[in-house]
Coordinates of C-alpha atoms in Angstrom, one line a residue:
M5 CA -9.2 98.2 81.8
Q6 CA -7.3 101.4 81.1
G7 CA -10.1 103.6 82.4
A8 CA -10.5 101.7 85.6
L9 CA -6.8 101.9 86.4
K10 CA -6.6 105.6 85.7
A11 CA -9.5 106.1 88.1
A12 CA -7.7 104.1 90.7
I13 CA -4.6 106.2 90.1
A14 CA -6.6 109.4 90.4
A15 CA -8.0 108.2 93.7
C16 CA -4.5 107.3 94.9
C17 CA -3.3 110.8 94.0
L18 CA -6.2 112.4 95.8
L19 CA -5.3 110.5 98.9
A20 CA -1.7 111.7 98.5
V21 CA -2.4 115.3 99.7
P22 CA -2.5 115.1 103.5
G23 CA -1.4 117.8 105.9
A24 CA 2.3 118.6 106.1
A25 CA 2.9 117.0 109.5
Q26 CA 1.2 113.8 108.4
A27 CA 3.1 113.7 105.1
Q28 CA 6.4 113.8 106.9
E29 CA 5.5 110.7 108.7
K30 CA 4.7 108.7 105.6
L31 CA 7.1 106.9 103.4
K32 CA 6.7 108.5 100.0
I33 CA 7.4 106.2 97.1
G34 CA 7.2 107.5 93.5
V35 CA 6.2 105.2 90.7
T36 CA 6.6 105.9 87.0
A37 CA 4.9 103.7 84.4
T38 CA 4.0 104.0 80.7
L39 CA 0.3 104.8 80.7
S40 CA 0.0 106.0 77.2
G41 CA 1.3 104.8 73.8
A42 CA 2.1 101.4 72.5
L43 CA 3.3 100.0 75.9
T44 CA 0.3 101.2 77.9
S45 CA -0.9 97.7 78.8
G46 CA 2.5 96.9 80.3
G47 CA 2.5 100.1 82.3
E48 CA -1.0 99.3 83.7
D49 CA 0.2 95.9 84.8
G50 CA 3.3 97.3 86.3
V51 CA 1.2 99.6 88.5
R52 CA -0.9 96.5 89.5
G53 CA 2.3 94.8 90.6
V54 CA 3.2 97.7 92.9
Q55 CA -0.3 98.0 94.2
I56 CA -0.4 94.2 95.1
A57 CA 3.0 94.4 96.9
A58 CA 1.9 97.5 98.9
K59 CA -1.4 95.9 99.9
Q60 CA 0.5 92.7 100.8
A61 CA 2.7 94.9 103.1
G62 CA -0.4 96.3 104.8
N63 CA 0.4 99.6 103.1
K64 CA 3.1 100.1 105.7
I65 CA 6.8 99.6 105.9
A66 CA 8.7 99.6 109.2
G67 CA 5.5 100.8 110.9
R68 CA 5.2 103.9 108.6
E69 CA 2.3 104.3 106.2
I70 CA 3.2 104.2 102.5
E71 CA 2.2 106.9 100.1
L72 CA 2.4 105.8 96.5
I73 CA 2.6 108.7 94.0
I74 CA 2.1 107.4 90.5
V75 CA 3.2 109.5 87.5
P76 CA 2.5 108.4 83.9
T77 CA 5.0 108.3 81.0
D78 CA 4.7 107.5 77.3
A79 CA 7.9 105.3 77.0
S80 CA 10.0 108.3 75.8
P81 CA 13.1 109.4 77.6
D82 CA 11.8 112.9 77.9
S83 CA 8.6 111.8 79.6
A84 CA 10.5 109.6 82.0
L85 CA 12.7 112.6 83.0
R86 CA 9.7 114.8 83.4
A87 CA 8.0 112.2 85.7
A88 CA 11.2 111.7 87.8
R89 CA 11.8 115.5 88.2
K90 CA 8.2 116.0 89.3
L91 CA 8.5 113.3 91.9
V92 CA 11.8 114.6 93.2
E93 CA 11.3 118.3 93.0
Q94 CA 7.6 118.7 93.7
D95 CA 6.7 115.5 95.7
K96 CA 10.1 115.4 97.5
V97 CA 10.4 111.6 97.2
Q98 CA 13.7 109.8 97.9
I99 CA 12.7 106.6 96.3
I100 CA 11.4 106.0 92.7
I101 CA 10.2 102.7 91.3
G102 CA 10.5 102.8 87.5
P103 CA 10.8 103.2 84.6
L104 CA 9.3 100.6 82.3
S105 CA 10.9 101.0 78.8
G106 CA 14.5 100.6 77.7
S107 CA 15.4 104.1 76.6
E108 CA 13.6 105.5 79.7
G109 CA 16.0 103.5 81.8
I110 CA 19.1 105.0 80.2
A111 CA 17.7 108.5 80.7
L112 CA 16.9 107.8 84.4
R113 CA 20.4 106.3 85.0
D114 CA 21.9 109.7 83.9
Y115 CA 19.3 111.6 85.9
A116 CA 20.2 109.5 89.0
K117 CA 23.7 110.9 89.0
T118 CA 22.3 114.4 89.5
V119 CA 20.2 113.4 92.5
P120 CA 22.6 111.2 94.6
N121 CA 20.2 111.1 97.6
V122 CA 17.4 109.5 95.5
A123 CA 17.3 105.8 95.0
I124 CA 15.9 104.8 91.6
V125 CA 14.8 101.2 91.5
N126 CA 14.1 100.0 88.0
G127 CA 10.5 99.0 87.2
S128 CA 11.0 96.8 84.2
S129 CA 13.2 98.6 81.6
G130 CA 15.7 96.2 80.0
A131 CA 18.3 98.1 77.9
L132 CA 21.8 96.7 78.4
E133 CA 23.5 100.1 78.7
T134 CA 21.5 101.2 81.7
T135 CA 23.7 99.4 84.2
Y136 CA 26.5 98.2 82.0
I137 CA 27.9 101.6 80.8
N138 CA 28.8 104.2 83.4
P139 CA 26.2 102.9 86.0
A140 CA 24.8 105.3 88.6
P141 CA 25.6 104.3 92.2
N142 CA 21.9 105.0 93.1
F143 CA 20.2 103.1 90.3
F144 CA 19.3 99.5 91.1
R145 CA 17.8 96.9 88.7
F146 CA 16.3 93.8 90.2
N147 CA 15.3 92.4 86.8
S148 CA 17.5 91.0 84.1
D149 CA 18.2 93.1 81.0
G150 CA 16.8 92.2 77.6
A151 CA 19.9 90.2 76.6
Q152 CA 19.8 88.1 79.8
W153 CA 16.2 87.3 79.1
M154 CA 17.3 85.7 75.8
A155 CA 20.0 83.5 77.3
G156 CA 19.7 80.0 75.9
L157 CA 16.9 80.8 73.4
G158 CA 19.2 81.0 70.4
E159 CA 20.7 77.6 71.0
Y160 CA 17.3 76.1 71.7
V161 CA 15.7 77.3 68.4
F162 CA 18.7 76.2 66.4
K163 CA 19.2 72.8 67.9
D164 CA 15.7 71.8 69.1
K165 CA 13.4 73.7 66.6
G166 CA 15.8 73.4 63.6
Y167 CA 15.6 77.0 62.6
K168 CA 18.8 77.5 60.6
K169 CA 18.1 80.9 59.0
I170 CA 15.9 83.7 60.4
A171 CA 14.8 87.2 59.7
I172 CA 14.2 89.9 62.4
I173 CA 11.4 92.4 62.7
A174 CA 11.8 94.6 65.8
E175 CA 11.2 98.0 67.2
D176 CA 13.9 100.6 66.6
Y177 CA 15.2 101.4 70.1
S178 CA 17.5 100.3 72.8
F179 CA 15.5 97.4 74.3
P180 CA 14.9 95.4 71.1
Y181 CA 18.6 96.0 70.2
T182 CA 19.5 94.4 73.5
Q183 CA 17.1 91.5 73.0
V184 CA 18.6 90.8 69.5
L185 CA 22.1 90.9 70.9
G186 CA 21.2 88.3 73.6
F187 CA 19.5 86.1 71.2
G188 CA 21.9 86.5 68.3
V189 CA 25.1 85.7 70.3
G190 CA 23.7 82.3 71.3
Y191 CA 22.0 81.6 67.9
C192 CA 24.9 82.5 65.7
K193 CA 27.4 80.7 67.9
A194 CA 25.3 77.6 67.5
G195 CA 25.5 78.0 63.7
G196 CA 22.4 80.0 62.9
Q197 CA 22.2 82.7 60.2
I198 CA 20.4 86.1 60.5
V199 CA 19.7 87.0 56.9
Q200 CA 17.5 90.1 57.3
R201 CA 16.9 92.8 60.0
Q202 CA 13.9 95.2 59.7
W203 CA 13.5 97.9 62.4
V204 CA 10.3 99.8 62.9
P205 CA 9.4 102.9 65.0
L206 CA 7.8 102.3 68.4
G207 CA 4.1 102.9 67.8
T208 CA 4.0 101.6 64.2
K209 CA 0.4 101.3 62.9
D210 CA 1.1 100.0 59.3
F211 CA 3.3 97.0 58.9
G212 CA 2.3 96.4 55.2
S213 CA 5.7 97.3 53.7
V214 CA 7.6 95.4 56.4
I215 CA 5.5 92.2 55.8
A216 CA 5.9 92.6 52.0
N217 CA 9.7 92.9 52.3
L218 CA 10.0 89.8 54.5
S219 CA 12.5 87.3 53.1
D220 CA 10.9 84.1 51.9
D221 CA 14.2 82.2 52.4
V222 CA 14.0 81.8 56.2
D223 CA 12.9 79.1 58.7
A224 CA 11.4 81.6 61.2
V225 CA 11.0 85.3 62.0
F226 CA 12.2 86.8 65.3
L227 CA 9.6 89.3 66.5
G228 CA 11.0 92.0 68.8
L229 CA 7.7 93.8 69.2
G230 CA 5.5 94.6 72.2
G231 CA 2.1 95.9 73.3
G232 CA 0.1 97.6 70.5
D233 CA 2.8 97.1 68.0
A234 CA 2.7 93.3 68.5
V235 CA -1.1 93.2 68.1
N236 CA -1.0 95.4 65.0
F237 CA 1.6 93.2 63.4
L238 CA -0.3 90.0 64.1
N239 CA -3.6 91.4 62.9
Q240 CA -2.0 92.6 59.6
Y241 CA 0.1 89.4 59.1
S242 CA -3.0 87.3 59.6
Q243 CA -4.8 89.2 56.8
T244 CA -2.0 88.2 54.4
G245 CA -2.5 84.5 55.1
G246 CA 1.2 84.2 55.8
K247 CA 2.5 80.9 57.3
A248 CA 5.8 82.0 58.8
K249 CA 7.0 80.4 62.1
F250 CA 7.9 82.9 64.8
I251 CA 10.4 83.3 67.6
G252 CA 9.2 85.7 70.2
G253 CA 11.0 88.5 72.0
S254 CA 10.2 88.6 75.7
I255 CA 7.3 91.0 75.4
M256 CA 6.0 89.7 72.1
V257 CA 4.6 86.7 73.9
D258 CA 4.0 88.4 77.3
Q259 CA 0.4 88.3 78.7
T260 CA 0.1 91.9 77.5
V261 CA -0.2 90.4 74.0
L262 CA -1.5 86.9 74.8
S263 CA -4.5 88.3 76.7
S264 CA -5.3 90.8 73.9
R265 CA -8.6 90.6 72.0
G266 CA -9.0 89.0 68.6
A267 CA -8.0 85.7 67.0
A268 CA -4.7 86.9 65.4
K269 CA -2.8 86.2 68.6
R270 CA -3.3 82.5 67.9
L271 CA -0.6 82.8 65.2
L272 CA 1.7 82.7 68.2
V273 CA 0.8 79.2 69.3
G274 CA 4.0 77.1 69.3
T275 CA 6.2 80.2 69.3
P276 CA 9.4 79.7 71.3
S277 CA 10.6 82.6 73.4
S278 CA 12.4 83.4 76.7
S279 CA 11.9 85.8 79.5
G280 CA 12.2 86.5 83.2
V281 CA 8.9 84.7 83.7
A282 CA 7.1 81.5 82.5
D283 CA 3.3 81.7 82.8
A284 CA 2.9 77.9 83.4
W285 CA 5.9 77.3 85.6
D286 CA 5.0 74.6 88.1
D287 CA 6.8 76.1 91.0
P288 CA 5.0 76.7 94.3
K289 CA 6.1 80.3 94.8
W290 CA 5.2 81.2 91.2
K291 CA 1.8 79.6 91.5
E292 CA 1.2 81.5 94.8
W293 CA 2.0 84.8 93.0
V294 CA -0.3 83.9 90.1
K295 CA -3.1 83.2 92.6
L296 CA -2.4 86.5 94.5
Y297 CA -2.5 88.4 91.2
Q298 CA -5.7 86.8 90.0
E299 CA -7.4 87.4 93.4
S300 CA -6.3 91.0 93.6
F301 CA -8.3 92.3 90.6
P302 CA -11.5 91.2 88.8
A303 CA -10.9 89.1 85.7
D304 CA -11.8 92.0 83.4
K305 CA -9.3 94.4 85.1
R306 CA -6.2 92.2 84.7
F307 CA -4.6 89.6 82.5
A308 CA -5.0 85.8 82.8
S309 CA -1.6 85.6 84.5
P310 CA 0.8 88.3 85.8
S311 CA 2.8 89.9 83.0
L312 CA 6.6 90.4 83.0
F313 CA 5.9 94.0 84.0
A314 CA 3.7 93.2 86.9
T315 CA 6.2 90.7 88.2
N316 CA 9.2 93.1 87.9
Y317 CA 7.4 96.0 89.5
Y318 CA 6.2 93.7 92.3
N319 CA 9.8 92.5 92.9
A320 CA 11.1 96.1 92.8
F321 CA 8.7 97.2 95.5
N322 CA 9.6 94.2 97.7
A323 CA 13.3 94.9 97.3
V324 CA 12.6 98.5 98.5
R325 CA 10.5 97.1 101.4
T326 CA 13.3 94.7 102.5
A327 CA 16.0 97.4 102.6
L328 CA 13.7 99.9 104.3
E329 CA 12.9 97.4 107.0
K330 CA 16.6 96.9 107.6
V331 CA 17.0 100.6 108.4
N332 CA 13.7 100.9 110.2
G333 CA 12.3 103.2 107.5
D334 CA 15.0 105.9 108.3
L335 CA 16.0 108.1 105.3
S336 CA 17.2 111.0 107.5
D337 CA 20.8 110.5 106.4
G338 CA 19.9 111.2 102.8
G339 CA 19.1 107.6 102.3
A340 CA 22.7 106.4 102.5
K341 CA 22.1 103.5 104.8
F342 CA 19.0 102.5 102.9
R343 CA 20.9 102.4 99.6
A344 CA 23.7 100.4 101.1
E345 CA 21.2 97.8 102.3
L346 CA 19.4 97.9 98.9
A347 CA 22.6 96.8 97.1
K348 CA 22.8 93.7 99.4
V349 CA 19.1 92.6 99.0
E350 CA 18.7 89.1 97.6
L351 CA 15.1 88.3 96.7
D352 CA 13.5 84.9 96.8
A353 CA 11.1 86.2 94.2
P354 CA 8.2 84.4 92.6
N355 CA 10.3 84.0 89.4
G356 CA 13.4 82.7 91.1
K357 CA 16.2 84.0 93.2
V358 CA 17.6 87.5 92.4
K359 CA 20.8 89.1 93.6
L360 CA 22.7 92.2 92.3
D361 CA 26.2 92.4 90.8
D362 CA 28.7 95.2 91.5
N363 CA 26.8 97.4 89.0
R364 CA 23.6 96.8 91.0
Q365 CA 22.3 94.7 88.1
A366 CA 20.2 91.6 88.6
I367 CA 21.7 88.1 88.3
A368 CA 18.6 86.0 87.8
T369 CA 16.8 83.1 86.1
T370 CA 15.8 83.0 82.4
F371 CA 12.9 80.9 81.3
I372 CA 12.6 79.3 77.9
T373 CA 9.0 78.8 76.9
E374 CA 6.6 78.0 74.1
V375 CA 3.2 79.5 73.6
A376 CA 0.3 77.0 74.1
E377 CA -3.4 77.2 74.0
L378 CA -5.3 76.1 77.1
P379 CA -8.6 74.2 77.0
N380 CA -10.5 77.4 77.9
G381 CA -9.0 79.1 74.9
E382 CA -6.5 81.3 76.8
L383 CA -2.9 81.4 75.7
T384 CA -0.1 80.7 78.0
N385 CA 3.7 80.3 78.0
K386 CA 4.4 76.7 78.6
F387 CA 7.6 76.1 80.6
V388 CA 10.4 74.4 78.6
K389 CA 13.5 74.9 80.8
A390 CA 15.2 77.3 83.2
V391 CA 18.6 78.8 82.8
P392 CA 19.7 79.9 86.3
N393 CA 22.1 82.6 87.5
V394 CA 22.3 84.4 84.2
N395 CA 24.7 87.4 84.6
Q396 CA 25.0 90.5 82.4
T397 CA 27.8 89.1 80.3
L398 CA 25.7 86.0 79.5
G399 CA 28.3 83.7 81.0
L400 CA 31.1 85.1 78.8
D401 CA 34.3 86.4 80.1
A402 CA 33.9 90.1 80.8
A403 CA 36.6 91.0 78.2
A404 CA 35.0 88.8 75.5
F405 CA 31.6 90.3 76.1
Q406 CA 33.0 93.8 75.9
K407 CA 34.5 93.0 72.5
I408 CA 31.1 92.2 71.1
G409 CA 30.2 95.9 71.5
L410 CA 27.0 97.6 72.4
P411 CA 23.7 96.5 70.9
S412 CA 22.5 98.4 67.8
R413 CA 20.7 97.9 64.5
T414 CA 23.7 96.0 63.1
N415 CA 25.4 94.6 66.2
P416 CA 25.9 91.8 67.0
E417 CA 27.4 90.6 63.8
C418 CA 26.3 87.0 63.3
K419 CA 29.4 84.8 63.7
T420 CA 30.2 81.4 65.3
S421 CA 32.8 82.8 67.8
Y422 CA 32.7 85.9 70.0

């Protein structure tokens, strides 16, 4: 899958070297995605989401041909900055779709302030700080952040699943911190206890000591892992014969993991989670998107269902398309009119309605799900319920949310009142 996608990207880049006069007529759109490291599978699917949206538009916006320039990252802030600078300084783009990972997003928020005529439209990164702390006026995020994706899950696992005490194993960077904050606020307010937190580096290969140190006195383990890390953990935990019940972070149970090879992923069957998507949501627009995704690539070149990354990148492109059509593709004023229209875009997206707040951060739907096995052996996220119109303060008063503080290894504290 990875090799085929890289070949497609290479072909795209070869096409992206026309004559100067022709290039000026095209709408250049830069795309950054993680195409190496632990989150590679998510980056590949993010690119697929953009490619589907561009093809759906006939590879034109406002009558102008689209030129996609795809630049890989490895999920690190430095790689995201290098990719963005290449797109702006060498390729002369005024629009970037990306990045994918949490700390990349924080880095590009800061970079955006140095290039005010460039619109950076988030791909899928979900760290809280990106749009919550000193937001950039030209950075737009049409997906919820990691805390918003957890809205309602804590209450659900405490009241409906009966998980009174939990442990946490999660990657040691901004996005999992944000997920744990969103989950923990609801879970602890409901009466739950977090008795252990273990943080591992992104790209961890050996989970032996983490598994050995896992507290026995818990009802479930919250797993804030993704991509290769999630698969490595499941394979190694399976070998121990452990019987823990799990709660999934959003990308722990995403199709990037559920469609992976091997039997260990079946340890996730029955795992509750929440996210910006639900694989088995019985909504016509969602089912139409799933069908489009499946028909756009051969079965061995995609996942069984579009991942969170594919959906978010697809939505980001469509937000760009909507705003560009409003200004007839005109960026001659440094993109000022385009950015003004982009801030007003409201998407009737496959995963629900999306609009931006004053910080250009999505207000959107969160889906509570449980992993289920289909008759054909594939794993899916069964829809449990939707939590609509989740804002960045999780429905709390802005002052109360601010008092919680920023997500970190130790924050939020687990208490019944915030």
